[in-house]
């Protein structure tokens, strides 16, 4: 472990530490951020009434909309001169959200990322291929500084340019690789196409996140690369990558860095706290941030939490793999569906490549769903090399997938089989959902 004392702190002491830090955070934002003072006053919460970690439940929520309204620097708790770095979300769903870090924040961020890398099996001295995008996105620089802090040899390759990445992996033989699961999958595919075997590289572990992915995708990535594939979670508003990380020993949920981030799960509709083990919206309160503290930030991400002891010895609570984002949840004829549930079906059908998009359509007043997915090059070769959707084997495959989707999701979805390499490949976060209703 990178910080054994902190990562295995017994829960009574951990909660006492969280309580202390929570109190300081609330005091800090009350005095330094007018928005939070107003929110706390409105909720009738006096900072000195915060005594215990459970008092977090009395605090008002903060939402993405609040962040947008305070664009760009309204929620910063330090003067601009003290902000050492700015990151921002891409703003694909509206105005970008901007976050800031003091020097101290950057150090703590590097620490939680170093922790995460060790949790995945990384060691000082490893060559580390970092294929998260560098720039305003937190993935590249966040993991970079964590790896550096750990004492690794970092390759800051960023996303994109597959052929260059393949050369670097072959020449430098990294032990660890990091990137979005969809990009690393397409990288492996490109490597195989260029006549090289990803399994023959020295890679031993992969740190994959920044987008939802499934257990079936884990198996596919592990088999493709001959590695252990581990899940990392985070969001810019809370810090970036390093909020939680799955351990190599357990591969069963992601340990939250609870000494820095206080996690809750609430009912997305009512905001009520949910009991341990029940899936709901993750909510985080930062406990050590200076420039951009957040109180009860509603992530929109759906997962349950558990405090059950993990075999790796870490005492920090675990969240499960993220099922999906609330904004990506589809309601088709009354049934709730996340694109990641579709992925589980796709990855398990041998005749398909794990490249897919879920397309929302509307006929009249009815919403419908079409799965666009590529057939695998191997399967196509066996059919004679030309893809013909009307050919009997194609039709049979089509019907089989439709049946599986119905079983797995409980609704009838359209299936559109595609030739290999016709759907867009991701350079970073994959676009799984395409809305063609309008
Ligand atoms: O994606 C931070 C990050 C970088 C995490 C690298 C992991 C690795 P944002 O761009 O602000 O930050 O996007 C945050 O991405 O609210 C989730 O919806 C989604 N997300 C992040 N990690 C995972 C994951 C980074 N492991 C948003 N599984 C979050 C599922 C994830 N979704």
Coordinates of C-alpha atoms and ligand atoms in Angstrom, one line a residue, residues 64 88-90 132 137-140 143 179 207-213 231-237 240-242 254 299-301 319 321-322 324-325 429, ligand 1:
X64 CA -23.9 20.6 -11.4
X88 CA -12.4 21.9 -16.7
X89 CA -15.0 19.4 -17.9
X90 CA -15.5 19.3 -21.6
X132 CA -5.5 9.4 -20.6
X137 CA -9.4 16.9 -18.7
X138 CA -8.2 15.6 -15.3
X139 CA -7.3 12.1 -16.4
X140 CA -3.9 12.7 -18.0
X143 CA -2.5 10.1 -13.2
X179 CA -6.6 4.9 -20.3
X207 CA -6.1 1.2 -14.7
X208 CA -9.3 1.9 -16.6
X209 CA -12.0 4.4 -15.9
X210 CA -13.5 7.8 -16.8
X211 CA -16.5 6.0 -18.4
X212 CA -18.9 3.2 -17.5
X213 CA -17.7 -0.3 -18.4
X231 CA -11.5 0.1 -12.3
X232 CA -10.6 3.7 -11.3
X233 CA -13.3 6.3 -10.6
X234 CA -13.3 10.1 -10.1
X235 CA -14.7 13.3 -11.3
X236 CA -13.3 16.8 -11.8
X237 CA -15.7 18.4 -9.3
X240 CA -10.3 14.0 -10.8
X241 CA -9.1 10.4 -10.9
X242 CA -8.2 8.9 -7.5
X254 CA -13.6 0.5 -5.6
X299 CA -22.6 13.2 -9.0
X300 CA -25.4 11.7 -11.0
X301 CA -23.5 8.4 -10.9
X319 CA -18.5 1.5 -4.1
X321 CA -18.7 -0.4 -10.4
X322 CA -20.8 2.6 -11.7
X324 CA -24.4 4.5 -15.3
X325 CA -25.1 8.2 -15.1
X429 CA -14.5 8.8 -23.4
Ligands
LIG1 O1 -13.4 11.3 -15.8 C1 -11.9 11.6 -14.0 C2 -11.2 10.4 -14.3 C3 -10.1 10.3 -15.1 C4 -11.6 9.2 -13.7 C5 -9.4 9.2 -15.4 C6 -11.0 8.0 -13.9 C7 -9.9 8.0 -14.8 P1 -14.7 13.9 -15.5 O2 -14.3 14.2 -16.9 O3 -15.1 15.1 -14.7 O4 -13.6 13.2 -14.7 O5 -15.9 12.9 -15.6 C8 -16.5 12.4 -14.4 O6 -17.0 10.3 -15.5 O7 -19.1 11.5 -12.9 C9 -18.7 9.4 -14.1 O8 -19.9 9.6 -14.7 C10 -17.7 9.1 -15.2 N1 -16.7 8.1 -14.6 C11 -15.5 8.4 -14.2 N2 -14.9 7.2 -13.8 C12 -15.7 6.2 -14.0 C13 -15.7 4.8 -13.9 C14 -13.1 12.0 -14.9 N3 -14.7 4.2 -13.4 C15 -17.6 11.4 -14.8 N4 -16.8 4.1 -14.2 C16 -18.2 10.7 -13.5 C17 -17.9 4.8 -14.7 C18 -16.9 6.8 -14.6 N5 -18.0 6.1 -14.9

